[in-house]
Coordinates of C-alpha atoms in Angstrom, one line a residue:
M1 CA -0.1 0.0 0.0
I2 CA 1.5 3.5 -1.0
P3 CA 1.5 5.7 1.9
Y4 CA -1.1 8.4 2.0
K5 CA 0.0 11.8 0.6
H6 CA -2.7 14.5 -0.1
E7 CA -3.5 15.3 -3.7
P8 CA -1.3 18.3 -5.1
F9 CA -3.1 21.5 -6.0
T10 CA -2.9 22.3 -9.8
D11 CA -0.4 25.2 -10.8
F12 CA -2.5 27.2 -13.2
S13 CA 0.6 29.3 -14.2
I14 CA 1.6 26.3 -16.2
D15 CA 0.1 26.7 -19.7
A16 CA -0.5 22.8 -20.0
N17 CA -2.7 22.9 -16.8
R18 CA -4.6 25.9 -17.8
D19 CA -5.4 24.5 -21.2
A20 CA -6.5 21.3 -19.4
F21 CA -8.9 23.2 -17.2
L22 CA -10.4 25.1 -20.4
E23 CA -10.8 21.6 -21.8
G24 CA -12.4 20.5 -18.6
L25 CA -15.0 23.4 -19.2
K26 CA -15.6 22.5 -22.7
T27 CA -16.7 18.8 -21.7
V28 CA -19.0 20.3 -19.1
E29 CA -20.6 22.7 -21.4
A30 CA -21.2 19.8 -23.6
Y31 CA -23.6 18.4 -21.2
L32 CA -25.3 21.3 -19.7
G33 CA -28.9 21.1 -19.2
Q34 CA -29.5 17.3 -19.2
D35 CA -31.9 15.6 -17.3
Y36 CA -30.8 13.4 -14.4
P37 CA -32.5 10.5 -12.6
L38 CA -32.6 9.2 -9.1
V39 CA -30.5 6.1 -8.4
I40 CA -32.1 3.9 -6.1
G41 CA -31.1 0.2 -5.7
G42 CA -29.0 0.8 -8.9
E43 CA -32.1 1.5 -11.0
R44 CA -32.4 4.9 -12.8
I45 CA -35.7 6.5 -11.8
M46 CA -37.1 9.7 -13.6
T47 CA -39.6 11.9 -12.0
D48 CA -41.7 14.6 -13.6
D49 CA -40.8 17.0 -10.8
K50 CA -37.4 18.2 -11.2
I51 CA -34.7 20.3 -9.2
V52 CA -33.3 22.7 -11.7
S53 CA -29.5 23.5 -11.1
F54 CA -28.6 26.9 -12.1
N55 CA -25.1 28.6 -12.5
P56 CA -24.9 31.3 -9.8
A57 CA -22.5 33.2 -11.9
D58 CA -25.1 33.1 -15.0
K59 CA -28.5 32.6 -13.5
E60 CA -29.9 31.8 -17.1
E61 CA -27.7 28.9 -17.6
I62 CA -29.1 25.5 -16.4
I63 CA -26.7 23.1 -15.3
G64 CA -29.1 20.2 -15.0
K65 CA -32.5 19.2 -14.3
V66 CA -32.4 16.5 -11.6
S67 CA -35.4 14.2 -10.7
K68 CA -36.8 15.1 -7.2
S69 CA -37.4 12.4 -4.7
N70 CA -40.4 12.4 -2.4
K71 CA -41.4 10.3 0.7
E72 CA -42.5 7.4 -1.4
L73 CA -39.2 7.2 -3.4
A74 CA -37.3 7.9 -0.1
E75 CA -39.1 4.7 1.3
Q76 CA -38.2 2.7 -1.7
A77 CA -34.5 4.1 -1.3
M78 CA -34.5 2.8 2.5
Q79 CA -35.8 -0.7 1.4
A80 CA -33.0 -0.8 -1.2
A81 CA -30.4 0.3 1.3
D82 CA -31.7 -2.2 4.1
K83 CA -31.5 -5.1 1.6
A84 CA -28.0 -4.1 0.2
F85 CA -26.7 -3.8 3.9
K86 CA -27.2 -7.5 4.6
S87 CA -24.6 -8.4 1.9
W88 CA -22.5 -5.3 1.8
K89 CA -21.6 -5.5 5.4
K90 CA -20.1 -8.9 4.7
V91 CA -17.9 -7.9 1.9
K92 CA -14.2 -7.8 3.1
P93 CA -13.0 -4.3 4.1
E94 CA -9.9 -4.6 1.7
V95 CA -12.8 -5.0 -1.4
R96 CA -14.6 -1.9 0.1
A97 CA -11.4 0.1 0.3
D98 CA -10.6 -1.0 -3.3
V99 CA -13.7 0.7 -4.7
L100 CA -12.5 3.9 -3.0
F101 CA -9.0 3.6 -4.5
K102 CA -10.5 2.8 -7.9
A103 CA -12.9 5.7 -7.5
A104 CA -10.0 8.2 -6.5
A105 CA -8.0 7.0 -9.7
I106 CA -11.0 7.8 -12.0
I107 CA -11.6 11.2 -10.5
R108 CA -7.8 12.0 -10.9
R109 CA -8.1 11.2 -14.6
R110 CA -11.2 13.5 -14.8
K111 CA -10.1 16.1 -12.3
H112 CA -10.4 19.2 -14.5
E113 CA -13.7 18.1 -15.7
F114 CA -15.1 17.8 -12.1
S115 CA -13.3 21.1 -11.1
A116 CA -15.1 22.8 -14.2
L117 CA -18.5 21.6 -12.9
L118 CA -17.8 23.0 -9.7
T119 CA -16.8 26.2 -11.2
K120 CA -20.3 26.1 -13.3
E121 CA -22.6 24.7 -10.6
A122 CA -21.1 26.2 -7.4
G123 CA -19.5 29.3 -8.7
K124 CA -16.0 28.3 -7.6
P125 CA -12.9 30.2 -8.9
W126 CA -10.3 27.8 -10.6
N127 CA -8.2 27.4 -7.5
E128 CA -11.2 26.8 -5.2
A129 CA -12.7 24.2 -7.6
D130 CA -9.3 22.4 -7.8
A131 CA -8.9 22.4 -4.2
D132 CA -12.3 20.8 -3.8
T133 CA -11.7 18.2 -6.4
A134 CA -8.3 17.3 -4.6
E135 CA -9.9 17.3 -1.4
A136 CA -12.6 14.5 -2.6
I137 CA -9.6 12.3 -3.9
D138 CA -7.9 12.9 -0.6
F139 CA -10.9 11.6 1.2
L140 CA -11.2 8.5 -0.9
E141 CA -7.6 7.7 -0.6
Y142 CA -7.4 8.5 3.2
Y143 CA -10.5 6.6 4.2
G144 CA -9.7 3.6 2.2
R145 CA -6.3 3.2 3.9
Q146 CA -7.9 4.0 7.5
M147 CA -10.3 1.1 6.9
L148 CA -7.4 -1.1 6.2
R149 CA -5.8 -0.1 9.5
L150 CA -9.2 -0.7 11.4
K151 CA -10.3 -4.0 9.8
D152 CA -8.9 -6.3 12.4
G153 CA -10.2 -4.0 15.2
M154 CA -7.9 -2.8 18.1
P155 CA -5.8 -4.9 20.5
V156 CA -6.9 -5.8 23.9
E157 CA -5.6 -7.9 26.7
S158 CA -6.0 -11.7 27.1
R159 CA -4.9 -13.8 30.0
P160 CA -4.3 -17.5 30.4
G161 CA -7.2 -19.7 29.3
E162 CA -9.2 -16.8 27.8
F163 CA -8.8 -15.0 24.3
N164 CA -10.4 -11.6 23.8
R165 CA -11.0 -9.6 20.7
Y166 CA -12.4 -6.2 20.0
D167 CA -13.6 -5.8 16.5
Y168 CA -15.7 -3.1 14.6
I169 CA -18.9 -3.8 12.8
P170 CA -21.1 -1.5 10.6
L171 CA -24.0 0.4 12.0
G172 CA -26.6 0.0 9.2
V173 CA -28.4 2.4 6.9
G174 CA -27.0 6.1 7.0
V175 CA -28.7 9.2 5.7
I176 CA -26.1 11.6 4.4
I177 CA -27.2 15.2 4.0
S178 CA -24.3 17.1 2.2
P179 CA -23.7 20.8 1.6
W180 CA -23.4 23.0 -1.7
N181 CA -20.2 25.0 -0.5
F182 CA -17.8 21.8 -0.9
A183 CA -20.3 20.3 -3.2
F184 CA -17.8 17.4 -4.2
A185 CA -15.4 17.1 -1.3
I186 CA -17.9 16.8 1.6
M187 CA -20.5 15.2 -0.2
A188 CA -17.9 12.5 -1.4
G189 CA -16.0 12.3 2.0
T190 CA -19.2 11.8 4.1
A191 CA -20.7 9.1 1.7
V192 CA -17.6 7.0 1.4
A193 CA -16.7 7.2 5.0
A194 CA -20.1 5.5 5.6
M195 CA -19.7 3.1 2.8
V196 CA -16.2 1.9 3.3
T197 CA -17.1 0.8 6.8
G198 CA -19.8 -1.5 5.6
N199 CA -22.7 0.8 5.8
T200 CA -25.4 1.6 3.1
V201 CA -26.2 5.1 2.3
L202 CA -29.0 7.4 1.3
L203 CA -27.3 10.4 -0.1
K204 CA -29.3 13.7 -0.2
P205 CA -27.0 16.2 -1.7
A206 CA -27.8 20.1 -1.4
S207 CA -30.5 21.0 -3.9
T208 CA -28.4 23.8 -5.4
T209 CA -25.4 21.4 -6.3
P210 CA -26.9 18.0 -7.4
V211 CA -25.5 17.4 -10.7
V212 CA -21.8 16.9 -9.3
A213 CA -23.3 14.4 -6.8
Y214 CA -24.9 12.1 -9.7
K215 CA -21.5 12.3 -11.5
F216 CA -20.1 11.1 -8.3
I217 CA -22.4 8.1 -8.1
E218 CA -21.5 7.2 -11.8
V219 CA -17.7 7.1 -10.5
L220 CA -18.7 4.9 -7.6
E221 CA -20.5 2.5 -10.0
E222 CA -17.7 2.5 -12.5
A223 CA -15.3 1.7 -9.5
G224 CA -17.4 -1.5 -8.6
M225 CA -19.7 -0.4 -6.0
P226 CA -22.7 -2.8 -5.9
A227 CA -26.4 -1.7 -6.3
G228 CA -28.1 0.0 -3.2
V229 CA -25.0 0.8 -1.3
V230 CA -25.2 4.6 -2.2
N231 CA -28.7 5.6 -3.4
Y232 CA -29.0 9.2 -4.9
I233 CA -32.0 10.8 -3.5
P234 CA -31.9 14.5 -4.0
G235 CA -35.2 16.1 -2.7
P236 CA -36.6 18.9 -0.2
G237 CA -35.3 18.9 3.2
A238 CA -38.6 19.4 4.9
E239 CA -40.1 16.4 3.0
V240 CA -37.4 13.8 2.2
G241 CA -34.7 14.7 5.0
D242 CA -37.4 14.8 7.6
Y243 CA -38.8 11.6 6.5
L244 CA -35.5 9.9 6.5
V245 CA -34.2 11.5 9.8
D246 CA -37.4 10.3 11.6
H247 CA -37.3 6.6 9.9
P248 CA -37.0 3.6 12.3
N249 CA -34.5 2.1 10.0
T250 CA -32.0 5.0 9.8
R251 CA -29.2 4.1 12.1
F252 CA -27.2 7.2 11.7
I253 CA -27.4 10.7 10.1
S254 CA -24.2 12.6 8.8
F255 CA -24.9 16.2 8.2
T256 CA -23.1 19.2 7.1
G257 CA -25.0 22.7 7.0
S258 CA -26.4 25.3 9.1
R259 CA -26.7 25.6 12.9
A260 CA -30.5 25.8 12.4
V261 CA -30.8 22.7 10.4
G262 CA -28.4 20.7 12.5
L263 CA -30.2 21.4 15.8
R264 CA -33.5 20.5 14.0
I265 CA -31.9 17.2 12.9
A266 CA -30.5 16.6 16.4
E267 CA -33.9 17.2 18.0
R268 CA -35.7 14.9 15.6
S269 CA -33.2 12.2 15.4
A270 CA -33.3 12.0 19.3
K271 CA -37.0 10.8 19.3
I272 CA -37.8 7.2 19.1
S273 CA -40.1 6.2 16.1
D274 CA -42.3 3.2 16.1
G275 CA -40.2 0.1 15.6
Q276 CA -37.0 1.6 16.2
I277 CA -34.7 -0.4 18.3
W278 CA -31.6 1.8 18.7
M279 CA -30.5 5.4 19.4
K280 CA -29.7 7.2 16.2
R281 CA -26.1 8.4 15.9
L282 CA -25.3 11.9 14.6
I283 CA -22.4 13.2 13.0
A284 CA -22.7 17.1 12.6
E285 CA -20.8 20.1 11.2
M286 CA -22.7 23.1 11.7
G287 CA -20.9 26.2 10.9
G288 CA -18.7 28.9 12.6
K289 CA -18.0 32.5 13.3
D290 CA -14.3 32.2 12.8
T291 CA -11.8 34.8 14.2
M292 CA -8.2 35.8 13.2
V293 CA -6.4 37.4 16.3
V294 CA -3.6 39.8 15.4
D295 CA -1.1 40.5 18.2
K296 CA 1.0 43.6 18.2
E297 CA 4.1 41.5 18.0
A298 CA 3.3 39.9 14.5
D299 CA 4.1 40.1 10.7
L300 CA 1.5 42.5 10.0
E301 CA 1.8 41.9 6.2
L302 CA 1.1 38.4 6.6
A303 CA -1.8 39.3 8.8
A304 CA -3.5 41.5 6.3
Q305 CA -2.9 39.0 3.6
T306 CA -4.2 36.1 5.3
I307 CA -7.4 37.8 6.7
V308 CA -8.2 39.0 3.1
K309 CA -7.5 35.4 1.7
S310 CA -9.5 33.7 4.5
A311 CA -12.3 36.1 4.6
F312 CA -12.9 36.2 0.8
G313 CA -11.8 33.0 -0.7
F314 CA -14.7 31.4 -2.5
S315 CA -16.8 34.6 -1.5
G316 CA -16.5 33.6 2.1
Q317 CA -18.9 30.7 1.8
K318 CA -17.0 28.3 4.0
C319 CA -17.7 27.5 7.7
S320 CA -14.0 28.0 8.4
A321 CA -14.0 31.6 6.6
C322 CA -12.6 34.4 8.6
S323 CA -15.4 36.6 9.4
R324 CA -14.0 38.5 12.3
A325 CA -10.7 40.1 12.6
V326 CA -9.8 41.1 16.4
I327 CA -6.8 43.1 16.4
V328 CA -4.5 44.4 19.3
E329 CA -5.3 48.2 19.3
D330 CA -1.5 49.2 18.8
V331 CA -1.5 47.6 15.2
Y332 CA -5.2 48.2 14.4
D333 CA -5.1 50.9 12.0
E334 CA -2.0 49.7 10.2
V335 CA -3.5 46.0 9.6
L336 CA -7.0 47.6 8.8
E337 CA -5.6 50.0 6.2
R338 CA -3.4 47.3 4.5
A339 CA -6.4 45.0 4.4
I340 CA -8.4 47.5 2.7
E341 CA -6.0 48.0 0.1
L342 CA -5.7 44.4 -0.7
T343 CA -9.4 43.9 -0.9
K344 CA -9.9 46.8 -3.2
E345 CA -7.2 45.1 -5.6
L346 CA -9.6 41.7 -5.7
T347 CA -11.6 41.1 -8.8
V348 CA -15.0 39.6 -8.8
G349 CA -16.8 38.2 -12.0
N350 CA -17.7 34.8 -13.5
P351 CA -15.3 32.3 -12.4
T352 CA -14.9 30.7 -15.7
D353 CA -12.6 33.7 -16.3
Q354 CA -9.4 32.5 -14.5
S355 CA -8.4 36.2 -13.7
H356 CA -11.4 36.7 -11.2
F357 CA -10.4 36.1 -7.4
M358 CA -14.0 35.8 -6.5
G359 CA -17.1 34.4 -8.2
P360 CA -20.8 34.7 -7.0
V361 CA -22.7 33.6 -3.8
I362 CA -24.6 30.5 -4.3
D363 CA -28.2 31.8 -4.9
E364 CA -30.7 34.6 -4.7
A365 CA -31.5 33.7 -0.8
A366 CA -27.8 34.1 -0.1
F367 CA -27.5 37.2 -2.0
K368 CA -30.4 38.7 0.0
K369 CA -29.3 37.4 3.1
I370 CA -25.7 38.8 3.1
S371 CA -27.0 42.1 1.4
D372 CA -29.3 42.5 4.7
Y373 CA -26.2 41.7 6.9
I374 CA -24.2 44.4 5.0
E375 CA -26.9 46.8 5.6
I376 CA -27.0 45.8 9.5
G377 CA -23.2 46.5 9.3
K378 CA -23.7 50.0 8.1
E379 CA -25.6 50.7 11.3
E380 CA -23.1 48.7 13.6
G381 CA -19.8 49.9 12.1
R382 CA -18.0 51.7 9.3
I383 CA -17.9 50.1 5.5
V384 CA -14.4 50.7 4.4
A385 CA -14.3 48.5 1.5
G386 CA -17.1 46.8 -0.7
G387 CA -20.8 47.0 0.5
A388 CA -22.4 46.5 -2.6
G389 CA -23.9 43.8 -4.8
D390 CA -25.3 43.2 -8.3
D391 CA -27.8 40.3 -8.9
S392 CA -28.6 41.5 -12.7
K393 CA -26.8 38.6 -14.1
G394 CA -25.5 36.6 -11.2
Y395 CA -25.3 36.8 -7.7
F396 CA -22.3 39.0 -7.1
I397 CA -21.5 40.7 -3.7
N398 CA -18.3 42.8 -3.4
P399 CA -15.7 41.7 -0.7
T400 CA -16.7 43.9 2.3
I401 CA -14.8 45.1 5.4
I402 CA -16.9 46.5 8.2
A403 CA -14.5 48.3 10.6
D404 CA -14.9 49.5 14.3
L405 CA -17.3 47.0 15.4
D406 CA -18.5 46.2 19.0
P407 CA -17.4 42.6 19.7
K408 CA -21.0 41.9 20.5
A409 CA -22.4 43.4 17.3
R410 CA -24.7 41.4 15.2
V411 CA -22.3 41.1 12.4
M412 CA -19.6 40.0 14.9
Q413 CA -21.8 37.1 16.2
E414 CA -24.1 35.7 13.6
E415 CA -23.1 33.4 10.8
I416 CA -23.1 35.5 7.5
F417 CA -21.8 33.1 5.1
G418 CA -20.6 35.5 2.6
P419 CA -17.5 37.9 1.7
V420 CA -18.2 40.1 4.7
V421 CA -15.5 40.5 7.5
G422 CA -15.7 42.6 10.8
F423 CA -12.9 44.4 12.4
T424 CA -12.7 45.0 16.1
K425 CA -9.9 46.1 18.3
A426 CA -8.7 44.7 21.7
K427 CA -6.5 46.5 24.3
D428 CA -4.2 43.5 24.6
F429 CA -3.5 39.8 23.5
K430 CA -5.6 38.4 26.4
E431 CA -8.6 40.5 25.7
A432 CA -8.3 39.7 21.9
I433 CA -8.5 35.8 22.9
D434 CA -11.5 36.7 25.1
I435 CA -13.4 38.4 22.2
A436 CA -12.5 35.4 19.9
N437 CA -14.1 33.1 22.4
N438 CA -17.4 35.1 22.7
T439 CA -19.6 33.4 20.2
E440 CA -21.4 30.4 20.5
Y441 CA -19.4 28.6 17.8
G442 CA -16.0 27.1 18.0
L443 CA -14.7 25.9 14.6
T444 CA -11.7 27.4 13.4
G445 CA -9.4 30.4 14.4
A446 CA -6.0 31.9 13.8
V447 CA -3.3 33.7 15.5
I448 CA -0.7 36.0 13.9
T449 CA 2.1 36.6 16.5
N450 CA 5.8 36.3 16.9
N451 CA 5.5 35.9 20.9
R452 CA 5.8 32.3 21.7
E453 CA 4.2 32.8 25.2
H454 CA 1.2 34.3 23.5
L455 CA 1.1 31.1 21.1
E456 CA 1.0 29.0 23.9
Y457 CA -1.6 31.0 25.7
A458 CA -3.8 30.7 22.8
R459 CA -3.2 27.0 22.3
D460 CA -4.5 26.5 25.8
E461 CA -7.4 29.3 25.8
F462 CA -8.6 29.7 22.2
H463 CA -11.5 27.4 22.2
V464 CA -11.8 26.0 18.7
G465 CA -11.4 22.7 17.1
N466 CA -9.1 23.8 14.5
L467 CA -6.4 26.5 15.4
Y468 CA -3.7 27.8 13.2
F469 CA -0.8 29.9 14.0
N470 CA 0.8 32.5 11.6
R471 CA -1.4 31.4 8.5
G472 CA -5.1 31.7 7.7
C473 CA -8.0 29.9 9.3
T474 CA -9.3 28.1 6.3
G475 CA -7.6 25.2 4.1
A476 CA -7.7 22.0 6.3
I477 CA -6.1 19.1 4.4
V478 CA -7.4 15.6 5.0
G479 CA -5.0 13.6 7.0
Y480 CA -3.0 16.7 8.0
Q481 CA -5.4 19.0 9.9
P482 CA -8.5 16.7 10.7
F483 CA -11.5 18.9 10.8
G484 CA -14.3 19.8 13.0
G485 CA -15.4 22.2 15.8
F486 CA -16.8 22.8 19.4
N487 CA -20.0 24.3 20.6
M488 CA -22.6 25.1 18.4
S489 CA -20.1 24.2 15.5
G490 CA -21.2 20.6 15.7
T491 CA -20.1 17.4 17.2
D492 CA -16.4 17.8 16.6
S493 CA -16.3 14.6 14.4
K494 CA -13.1 15.5 12.7
A495 CA -13.4 14.7 9.2
G496 CA -10.1 13.4 7.7
G497 CA -8.9 12.3 11.0
P498 CA -7.7 9.0 12.4
D499 CA -10.9 8.4 14.4
Y500 CA -13.4 9.6 11.9
L501 CA -14.4 6.2 10.5
T502 CA -15.0 4.8 14.0
L503 CA -18.1 7.2 14.2
H504 CA -19.6 5.0 11.5
M505 CA -19.0 1.6 13.4
Q506 CA -19.7 0.0 16.6
A507 CA -17.3 -2.0 18.6
K508 CA -18.1 -5.7 19.4
T509 CA -15.9 -7.5 22.3
T510 CA -15.9 -11.3 22.1
S511 CA -14.1 -13.4 24.8
E512 CA -13.6 -17.1 24.4
M513 CA -12.4 -19.6 27.1
L514 CA -9.8 -21.7 25.9

C-alpha cells in the first residue's frame, strides 16, 4: 500500500494545466441542461418533478434538471439500502477500500472536468474548484487506508485460558445530508466514510449542487460499487430529509450545514419512532463564526494578507472563513488599512474567467441574506471596502470590510456565510482571545504573533476545533488537519482524521474461554 499523501493542487500558471482546465470546461458545457435520474438500488428513476440547478454566476444557464425524490421514493431507497446492507456488511474491508481507490483514480483522470463542473454549478473560481476536487480524492484515498488499519479491530488484553477480541462492525443504513459549499469534497467524503465501513447510504445532496453528486455516483458504479450501497435521492429537506431522519430504519445521520438545520436534525433524531430499536447516531458539522487574532508582535503584512484570503476565498462561503478580525489596538489601524488596500485589488466576476479572484454567492437567498447583513453592518460599524452587490446577471457581492465594530455586534456574532469580515480592536492579547471566544461557535481560528508565550496561551485558551498559528483559518487538508469544531459548530467529528471512521461503526467484544 502506497503511503497516504494528499493530492497536490494544480499550478495554473503552467500553460498545459490552464489548457487542461479549459478543456474540462468544454467537456462540462457539452452536457449542460441534461435531465438526471434518481439512483435507487442501482435503478435509474426519472420523475416529472425536477430540481433545476442553475449557474450562480449566470442565472439563465441551466446546469442540469435533476429528478426530485419524495416520501414514497425515499421509502423505496430505504428498502433498497436495507437489503443491500445485508450483503455489503459481509464484503471484506479490503474490497470496500479498493472501490474507493479505484474511484480516486477515475476522478484523478477527470480532475479538471470535475473542477470545471464545480466552477459552473457552485460558482467556484479555478483554484477553489481544484482544491475541492483534490480534497474529494484525498478523502477517498485516506478513508480507504484508514479502513485497512481498522479492519482487524483494536488490541485488547487476554489472559491464560481466555482470548479476547475487539472488532468493529458497521451500523446499518446512514442518511448523508451534504452541503453545497464543498459540493464534491464533503459530499464524497461523508458518503464514502459511511460506505467503506460497511454501511449503506441514502445520499441527499444540496439542492443547489445536485449534478456533481450524480456524476460521483457514476464514478462509484464504475469503480465497482454494488447496487443499493449508495442511493442518490435529492429532494426537499422538509419532506425527504425529515422523513429519513425520523425513519425507524435510519441508524445514523451525517449532516453538514447550518446551525439551525443541524439542531433541528439533532432534536428529531433523538426521538424514538415506532419500531426503532436503537438510538440514532448523529455526526454534525454546523458552521462557525471564525476569528483571526493579530497580536502587536506580529508580521503585519502576513496578517493582512491572510485575513483577506481567509475572508474572501470562495466569497466567504466556507464554515471556516475568517468573518472576524480581532486586532490588538497598537497595530489595528495599520492592519486595517493594508487589508483595505488588498481587498480593493480583488476582482469579482464569472469564475470561468481565471483572472477573477471571487465569483458569485450561491443563490438569490444567499445574496439577499448577505446584503441584509451589510445593511446591518452600516448601522453597527463603518463600511471601509465593498458594501455593494449586483444580481442582474449572477449573484455577485463585492468583498466587504466593516470596521470599528463592537465585539457583541450582530455582524460579529451571527454567521453571515458571505464575503463580509468585521474588524474590532482589543486592548491586549488576552482581551483579543476573550473576544475570539465570545460567540456560540468554536470551529476554526487563527493567531498571528511572533510571541511564543502568546502562542502557548492561545493553544490553551482559544476554544476552537481547528486552531492555526501564523497562517489563515481556512484550508484544512485531509489527514493533516482533521476538521471539526466545538460548541454550536457541531459534534467535533474530525473529518479527515484518524478516528472519523469509527463514528460509522460499533465495537463488539468477544471473549473465548480456551
